[in-house]
Amino acid sequence: MNRQPEEMNRDLPTMADSESNLEKFPHSEEQFRLLVEGVKDYAIYMLSPKGIVTTWNSGAQRIKGYRTDEIVGKHFSCFFTAQDREAGKPKKILEIAAAAGTFEEENLRVRKNGSVFWANILITALYDNGGELYGFAKVVRDITERKKAEEKLREHERLAALGTTAAVFAHEIGNPLNGLSTSLQIVSKFLAGSADPVVEETLEMSRQELQRLTTLLNEYRSFAKPQGINTEMTDVRQLFQEVLAPAISHYEDCGINVELEFDANLPLIPVDREKIKQVILNLCKNAVEAMPEGGSLRCRGYQSGDRMIIEVADTGTGIPDGLNVFQLFKTTKPQGTGLGLPIVEQIISEHHGSVHHVTELEKGTVFIVSLPLDGTK
Ligand SMILES: Nc1ncnc2c1ncn2[C@@H]1O[C@H](COP(=O)(O)OP(=O)(O)O)[C@@H](O)[C@H]1O
Ligand SMILES: [Mg+2]
């Protein structure tokens, strides 16, 4: 039976009208069936002992996409991934449930349209009075959102662990690196003008490599900063100006036109000034590096409800499809570290904000940061 929800709600017994409804539904079984049919957040259905779907509720249709008439009579193996089907999992699961009485797991399942979701699955074997198995009851819940949240948490924990390691690492590497840099300067000074071109070239290469190592080290150090943020009420526009002021003439020399567009009455927001400056620097640096032929760097700030939105837009190369720019060490640049955006993400998440990007190849990219105006979630 395939009832519309409104129709079902009309039919369901109410406390006030219980007597007349009891007449209408003499069997509590029928009431129970209607209740199950109406549940939206759980797929609740039954299988025959061999795994053929025999009942279906509206939650099952919502989660898995099949209508009752499409799925009743079919084998439940269509809910499994190809890999699980090949491994004979549908049959094994029913065997376990029949032997143990129940089976529960969290695993991937497939919807009618082929998309995969994380499901919590509980199967209960049903026996008649004579102890004969007559089917299985299945309750399935879509837990994709929870899984995503758990994954994000794990990634943050990983970043935090990396931060602690970086502190030790930076301490051990920083001093010898400074020493090397000084030695190189002394040698360059000593040889000034008189060295063989090959020696000059070698020195220059060593200087560049040292510079790269120093940048890498400094970016690592950002992770090592003590966890937590030190907020004060801040004018974000001013932060942009402080970050861009020392670089702007260099940007203009590279053919990059810088525009700042901030709402006139933008409120102050509670942020860690140094950390947000680093966010701005990392985003602007990426934007500039994406425009080797020049272009336009546009930084915007505006209020949207209880959030402040900061955008850093460029007219550069765009980000190739499938490149997860927030992944640690993911870089497409010969001199890159792949740490800039993971640092941005970490800092923004410490501020209870979010960051995402919109990009188009050869047109450009916009990084959009959203921060809560009151500093809380
Ligand atoms: N504005 C942008 N335009 C194009 N690509 C970008 C942009 N920002 C980031 N990327 C891509 O994301 C990668 C990771 O950036 P990031 O974490 O800052 O590391 P890095 O700049 O050291 O490579 C870059 O190597 C680049 O491929
Ligand atoms: Mg970068």
Short mmCIF file of N, CA and C in Angstrom, two decimals, residues 76-201:
data_model
loop_
_atom_site.label_atom_id
_atom_site.label_comp_id
_atom_site.label_asym_id
_atom_site.label_seq_id
_atom_site.Cartn_x
_atom_site.Cartn_y
_atom_site.Cartn_z
N PHE A 76 17.66 -8.03 -1.89
CA PHE A 76 18.24 -6.85 -1.22
C PHE A 76 19.72 -6.63 -1.55
N SER A 77 20.30 -7.53 -2.38
CA SER A 77 21.72 -7.34 -2.71
C SER A 77 21.94 -6.08 -3.54
N CYS A 78 20.87 -5.50 -4.13
CA CYS A 78 21.06 -4.27 -4.91
C CYS A 78 21.44 -3.09 -4.01
N PHE A 79 21.31 -3.21 -2.68
CA PHE A 79 21.72 -2.12 -1.78
C PHE A 79 23.22 -2.15 -1.49
N PHE A 80 23.91 -3.20 -1.94
CA PHE A 80 25.34 -3.37 -1.60
C PHE A 80 26.22 -2.83 -2.72
N THR A 81 27.45 -2.49 -2.38
CA THR A 81 28.41 -2.07 -3.40
C THR A 81 28.80 -3.31 -4.20
N ALA A 82 29.29 -3.08 -5.43
CA ALA A 82 29.67 -4.20 -6.30
C ALA A 82 30.69 -5.09 -5.59
N GLN A 83 31.60 -4.42 -4.87
CA GLN A 83 32.66 -5.16 -4.17
C GLN A 83 32.07 -6.11 -3.11
N ASP A 84 31.10 -5.59 -2.34
CA ASP A 84 30.47 -6.40 -1.30
C ASP A 84 29.67 -7.55 -1.92
N ARG A 85 29.02 -7.24 -3.06
CA ARG A 85 28.22 -8.30 -3.72
C ARG A 85 29.15 -9.42 -4.18
N GLU A 86 30.29 -9.00 -4.81
CA GLU A 86 31.23 -10.02 -5.29
C GLU A 86 31.76 -10.87 -4.14
N ALA A 87 31.91 -10.25 -2.98
CA ALA A 87 32.44 -10.99 -1.82
C ALA A 87 31.36 -11.84 -1.15
N GLY A 88 30.15 -11.83 -1.71
CA GLY A 88 29.06 -12.64 -1.17
C GLY A 88 28.53 -12.13 0.16
N LYS A 89 28.68 -10.80 0.38
CA LYS A 89 28.31 -10.25 1.68
C LYS A 89 26.81 -10.35 2.01
N PRO A 90 25.92 -10.07 1.03
CA PRO A 90 24.50 -10.12 1.38
C PRO A 90 24.12 -11.46 2.02
N LYS A 91 24.59 -12.56 1.41
CA LYS A 91 24.22 -13.89 1.91
C LYS A 91 24.84 -14.09 3.31
N LYS A 92 26.13 -13.70 3.44
CA LYS A 92 26.84 -13.91 4.72
C LYS A 92 26.13 -13.19 5.86
N ILE A 93 25.71 -11.94 5.57
CA ILE A 93 25.07 -11.13 6.62
C ILE A 93 23.79 -11.80 7.12
N LEU A 94 22.99 -12.31 6.17
CA LEU A 94 21.75 -12.97 6.58
C LEU A 94 22.05 -14.24 7.39
N GLU A 95 23.11 -14.94 7.00
CA GLU A 95 23.48 -16.16 7.75
C GLU A 95 23.85 -15.80 9.19
N ILE A 96 24.63 -14.70 9.33
CA ILE A 96 25.03 -14.28 10.68
C ILE A 96 23.80 -13.88 11.49
N ALA A 97 22.91 -13.07 10.85
CA ALA A 97 21.71 -12.62 11.57
C ALA A 97 20.84 -13.80 11.98
N ALA A 98 20.72 -14.80 11.07
CA ALA A 98 19.88 -15.96 11.38
C ALA A 98 20.48 -16.75 12.54
N ALA A 99 21.81 -16.83 12.57
CA ALA A 99 22.46 -17.63 13.62
C ALA A 99 22.48 -16.90 14.96
N ALA A 100 22.78 -15.58 14.90
CA ALA A 100 22.98 -14.84 16.15
C ALA A 100 21.72 -14.11 16.61
N GLY A 101 20.73 -14.01 15.73
CA GLY A 101 19.51 -13.28 16.08
C GLY A 101 19.53 -11.87 15.53
N THR A 102 20.72 -11.20 15.58
CA THR A 102 20.81 -9.85 15.01
C THR A 102 22.16 -9.69 14.32
N PHE A 103 22.21 -8.66 13.46
CA PHE A 103 23.48 -8.28 12.84
C PHE A 103 23.47 -6.77 12.74
N GLU A 104 24.59 -6.14 13.14
CA GLU A 104 24.66 -4.68 13.05
C GLU A 104 25.98 -4.26 12.45
N GLU A 105 25.96 -3.28 11.56
CA GLU A 105 27.23 -2.74 11.05
C GLU A 105 27.04 -1.32 10.55
N GLU A 106 28.18 -0.62 10.40
CA GLU A 106 28.20 0.68 9.73
C GLU A 106 29.03 0.48 8.49
N ASN A 107 28.42 0.70 7.35
CA ASN A 107 29.14 0.43 6.12
C ASN A 107 28.55 1.23 4.96
N LEU A 108 29.20 1.11 3.80
CA LEU A 108 28.70 1.83 2.64
C LEU A 108 27.57 1.05 1.98
N ARG A 109 26.55 1.78 1.55
CA ARG A 109 25.46 1.17 0.80
C ARG A 109 25.19 2.03 -0.43
N VAL A 110 24.41 1.45 -1.38
CA VAL A 110 24.20 2.13 -2.66
C VAL A 110 22.73 2.51 -2.81
N ARG A 111 22.49 3.75 -3.27
CA ARG A 111 21.12 4.19 -3.53
C ARG A 111 20.71 3.77 -4.95
N LYS A 112 19.44 3.98 -5.26
CA LYS A 112 18.93 3.61 -6.58
C LYS A 112 19.72 4.32 -7.69
N ASN A 113 20.08 5.60 -7.46
CA ASN A 113 20.79 6.34 -8.50
C ASN A 113 22.29 6.01 -8.55
N GLY A 114 22.71 5.01 -7.80
CA GLY A 114 24.12 4.58 -7.87
C GLY A 114 25.01 5.28 -6.87
N SER A 115 24.52 6.36 -6.22
CA SER A 115 25.38 7.06 -5.27
C SER A 115 25.53 6.22 -4.00
N VAL A 116 26.67 6.45 -3.33
CA VAL A 116 27.01 5.62 -2.17
C VAL A 116 26.84 6.45 -0.90
N PHE A 117 26.33 5.87 0.15
CA PHE A 117 26.20 6.61 1.42
C PHE A 117 26.61 5.72 2.58
N TRP A 118 26.94 6.35 3.72
CA TRP A 118 27.28 5.61 4.94
C TRP A 118 26.00 5.23 5.66
N ALA A 119 25.87 3.96 5.98
CA ALA A 119 24.63 3.52 6.62
C ALA A 119 24.93 2.77 7.91
N ASN A 120 24.02 2.98 8.89
CA ASN A 120 24.02 2.12 10.07
C ASN A 120 22.90 1.10 9.84
N ILE A 121 23.26 -0.17 9.90
CA ILE A 121 22.31 -1.22 9.51
C ILE A 121 22.08 -2.17 10.67
N LEU A 122 20.82 -2.40 10.99
CA LEU A 122 20.50 -3.39 12.03
C LEU A 122 19.52 -4.40 11.43
N ILE A 123 19.92 -5.66 11.47
CA ILE A 123 19.04 -6.72 10.94
C ILE A 123 18.64 -7.62 12.10
N THR A 124 17.37 -7.87 12.22
CA THR A 124 16.88 -8.78 13.27
C THR A 124 16.18 -9.96 12.60
N ALA A 125 16.57 -11.16 13.00
CA ALA A 125 15.94 -12.36 12.44
C ALA A 125 14.58 -12.56 13.11
N LEU A 126 13.59 -12.96 12.33
CA LEU A 126 12.23 -13.14 12.86
C LEU A 126 11.87 -14.63 12.81
N TYR A 127 11.51 -15.15 13.97
CA TYR A 127 11.15 -16.57 14.06
C TYR A 127 9.69 -16.71 14.47
N ASP A 128 8.99 -17.70 13.92
CA ASP A 128 7.61 -17.92 14.35
C ASP A 128 7.61 -18.76 15.63
N ASN A 129 6.40 -19.03 16.13
CA ASN A 129 6.31 -19.73 17.42
C ASN A 129 7.00 -21.10 17.39
N GLY A 130 7.02 -21.70 16.20
CA GLY A 130 7.66 -23.02 16.09
C GLY A 130 9.17 -22.93 15.93
N GLY A 131 9.71 -21.69 16.01
CA GLY A 131 11.17 -21.53 15.88
C GLY A 131 11.64 -21.53 14.44
N GLU A 132 10.70 -21.38 13.52
CA GLU A 132 11.05 -21.38 12.09
C GLU A 132 11.35 -19.94 11.65
N LEU A 133 12.46 -19.73 10.93
CA LEU A 133 12.81 -18.39 10.43
C LEU A 133 11.82 -17.99 9.34
N TYR A 134 11.12 -16.85 9.52
CA TYR A 134 10.20 -16.45 8.44
C TYR A 134 10.60 -15.13 7.79
N GLY A 135 11.73 -14.57 8.21
CA GLY A 135 12.20 -13.36 7.53
C GLY A 135 13.12 -12.54 8.42
N PHE A 136 13.41 -11.31 7.95
CA PHE A 136 14.29 -10.41 8.70
C PHE A 136 13.66 -9.03 8.71
N ALA A 137 13.82 -8.32 9.84
CA ALA A 137 13.44 -6.91 9.88
C ALA A 137 14.73 -6.10 9.75
N LYS A 138 14.70 -5.07 8.89
CA LYS A 138 15.92 -4.26 8.70
C LYS A 138 15.62 -2.81 9.03
N VAL A 139 16.51 -2.20 9.80
CA VAL A 139 16.41 -0.77 10.07
C VAL A 139 17.71 -0.14 9.60
N VAL A 140 17.60 0.82 8.70
CA VAL A 140 18.80 1.45 8.13
C VAL A 140 18.72 2.96 8.33
N ARG A 141 19.83 3.54 8.76
CA ARG A 141 19.88 4.99 8.98
C ARG A 141 21.03 5.55 8.15
N ASP A 142 20.79 6.70 7.51
CA ASP A 142 21.85 7.35 6.74
C ASP A 142 22.73 8.15 7.71
N ILE A 143 24.01 7.74 7.86
CA ILE A 143 24.89 8.42 8.83
C ILE A 143 26.04 9.14 8.12
N THR A 144 25.80 9.49 6.84
CA THR A 144 26.85 10.14 6.06
C THR A 144 27.36 11.41 6.74
N GLU A 145 26.41 12.24 7.24
CA GLU A 145 26.81 13.51 7.84
C GLU A 145 27.71 13.27 9.05
N ARG A 146 27.32 12.28 9.90
CA ARG A 146 28.12 11.98 11.09
C ARG A 146 29.52 11.52 10.69
N LYS A 147 29.59 10.68 9.66
CA LYS A 147 30.89 10.17 9.21
C LYS A 147 31.78 11.32 8.73
N LYS A 148 31.14 12.26 8.01
CA LYS A 148 31.91 13.40 7.50
C LYS A 148 32.47 14.20 8.67
N ALA A 149 31.62 14.43 9.69
CA ALA A 149 32.06 15.21 10.85
C ALA A 149 33.21 14.49 11.56
N GLU A 150 33.11 13.15 11.66
CA GLU A 150 34.18 12.39 12.33
C GLU A 150 35.49 12.49 11.56
N GLU A 151 35.35 12.44 10.21
CA GLU A 151 36.55 12.52 9.38
C GLU A 151 37.24 13.87 9.56
N LYS A 152 36.41 14.94 9.62
CA LYS A 152 36.95 16.28 9.79
C LYS A 152 37.68 16.39 11.12
N LEU A 153 37.07 15.80 12.15
CA LEU A 153 37.67 15.84 13.48
C LEU A 153 39.02 15.13 13.47
N ARG A 154 39.06 13.97 12.80
CA ARG A 154 40.33 13.22 12.73
C ARG A 154 41.40 14.04 12.04
N GLU A 155 40.99 14.74 10.96
CA GLU A 155 41.96 15.55 10.21
C GLU A 155 42.48 16.68 11.11
N HIS A 156 41.58 17.29 11.90
CA HIS A 156 42.02 18.36 12.81
C HIS A 156 42.97 17.82 13.86
N GLU A 157 42.67 16.62 14.35
CA GLU A 157 43.55 16.03 15.37
C GLU A 157 44.93 15.76 14.78
N ARG A 158 44.91 15.33 13.50
CA ARG A 158 46.17 15.05 12.82
C ARG A 158 46.99 16.35 12.68
N LEU A 159 46.27 17.41 12.31
CA LEU A 159 46.95 18.71 12.16
C LEU A 159 47.52 19.17 13.50
N ALA A 160 46.74 18.96 14.56
CA ALA A 160 47.20 19.38 15.89
C ALA A 160 48.46 18.60 16.28
N ALA A 161 48.46 17.29 15.97
CA ALA A 161 49.62 16.46 16.30
C ALA A 161 50.84 16.94 15.52
N LEU A 162 50.58 17.30 14.27
CA LEU A 162 51.67 17.79 13.43
C LEU A 162 52.25 19.08 14.01
N GLY A 163 51.35 19.90 14.55
CA GLY A 163 51.79 21.15 15.16
C GLY A 163 52.79 20.92 16.27
N THR A 164 52.51 19.93 17.10
CA THR A 164 53.41 19.64 18.22
C THR A 164 54.77 19.16 17.71
N THR A 165 54.73 18.28 16.71
CA THR A 165 55.99 17.78 16.16
C THR A 165 56.79 18.92 15.54
N ALA A 166 56.06 19.83 14.90
CA ALA A 166 56.74 20.92 14.20
C ALA A 166 57.55 21.78 15.16
N ALA A 167 57.06 21.92 16.39
CA ALA A 167 57.77 22.75 17.36
C ALA A 167 59.17 22.19 17.59
N VAL A 168 59.24 20.88 17.76
CA VAL A 168 60.54 20.23 18.00
C VAL A 168 61.40 20.36 16.74
N PHE A 169 60.78 20.05 15.63
CA PHE A 169 61.46 20.07 14.34
C PHE A 169 62.05 21.46 14.06
N ALA A 170 61.21 22.49 14.25
CA ALA A 170 61.65 23.86 13.96
C ALA A 170 62.81 24.25 14.85
N HIS A 171 62.73 23.83 16.10
CA HIS A 171 63.79 24.16 17.05
C HIS A 171 65.12 23.55 16.61
N GLU A 172 65.06 22.28 16.20
CA GLU A 172 66.28 21.55 15.83
C GLU A 172 66.89 22.07 14.52
N ILE A 173 66.05 22.49 13.60
CA ILE A 173 66.53 22.84 12.25
C ILE A 173 66.86 24.33 12.15
N GLY A 174 66.11 25.14 12.93
CA GLY A 174 66.23 26.60 12.79
C GLY A 174 67.65 27.12 12.95
N ASN A 175 68.34 26.71 14.01
CA ASN A 175 69.67 27.27 14.28
C ASN A 175 70.70 26.92 13.22
N PRO A 176 70.86 25.62 12.86
CA PRO A 176 71.82 25.32 11.80
C PRO A 176 71.50 26.03 10.49
N LEU A 177 70.21 26.22 10.23
CA LEU A 177 69.82 26.89 8.98
C LEU A 177 70.29 28.34 9.00
N ASN A 178 70.12 29.00 10.14
CA ASN A 178 70.61 30.38 10.27
C ASN A 178 72.11 30.41 10.09
N GLY A 179 72.80 29.41 10.71
CA GLY A 179 74.25 29.34 10.60
C GLY A 179 74.69 29.20 9.16
N LEU A 180 74.03 28.33 8.43
CA LEU A 180 74.36 28.10 7.02
C LEU A 180 74.19 29.37 6.21
N SER A 181 73.08 30.06 6.49
CA SER A 181 72.77 31.28 5.76
C SER A 181 73.87 32.32 5.99
N THR A 182 74.29 32.45 7.25
CA THR A 182 75.35 33.42 7.57
C THR A 182 76.65 33.02 6.87
N SER A 183 77.00 31.73 6.91
CA SER A 183 78.24 31.27 6.27
C SER A 183 78.22 31.60 4.79
N LEU A 184 77.07 31.38 4.18
CA LEU A 184 76.95 31.62 2.75
C LEU A 184 77.15 33.10 2.43
N GLN A 185 76.60 33.96 3.30
CA GLN A 185 76.76 35.41 3.10
C GLN A 185 78.24 35.78 3.19
N ILE A 186 78.94 35.17 4.17
CA ILE A 186 80.37 35.50 4.35
C ILE A 186 81.16 35.08 3.10
N VAL A 187 80.89 33.86 2.62
CA VAL A 187 81.60 33.38 1.43
C VAL A 187 81.30 34.29 0.24
N SER A 188 80.02 34.66 0.06
CA SER A 188 79.65 35.53 -1.07
C SER A 188 80.40 36.86 -0.99
N LYS A 189 80.45 37.42 0.22
CA LYS A 189 81.11 38.71 0.44
C LYS A 189 82.60 38.59 0.10
N PHE A 190 83.20 37.49 0.57
CA PHE A 190 84.63 37.24 0.39
C PHE A 190 84.98 37.13 -1.10
N LEU A 191 84.07 36.47 -1.85
CA LEU A 191 84.36 36.22 -3.26
C LEU A 191 83.87 37.36 -4.16
N ALA A 192 83.15 38.31 -3.56
CA ALA A 192 82.42 39.32 -4.34
C ALA A 192 83.16 39.74 -5.61
N GLY A 193 82.50 39.47 -6.76
CA GLY A 193 83.02 39.92 -8.05
C GLY A 193 84.16 39.11 -8.60
N SER A 194 84.91 38.40 -7.74
CA SER A 194 86.12 37.76 -8.23
C SER A 194 85.92 36.27 -8.53
N ALA A 195 84.75 35.75 -8.23
CA ALA A 195 84.59 34.30 -8.38
C ALA A 195 84.27 33.91 -9.81
N ASP A 196 84.57 32.67 -10.10
CA ASP A 196 84.24 32.05 -11.37
C ASP A 196 82.71 32.07 -11.52
N PRO A 197 82.17 32.28 -12.75
CA PRO A 197 80.70 32.31 -12.92
C PRO A 197 80.03 31.03 -12.40
N VAL A 198 80.71 29.89 -12.54
CA VAL A 198 80.11 28.63 -12.07
C VAL A 198 79.94 28.67 -10.55
N VAL A 199 80.98 29.24 -9.88
CA VAL A 199 80.89 29.35 -8.41
C VAL A 199 79.76 30.30 -8.02
N GLU A 200 79.69 31.45 -8.75
CA GLU A 200 78.60 32.42 -8.49
C GLU A 200 77.24 31.75 -8.62
N GLU A 201 77.08 30.97 -9.70
CA GLU A 201 75.80 30.30 -9.97
C GLU A 201 75.48 29.30 -8.86
#
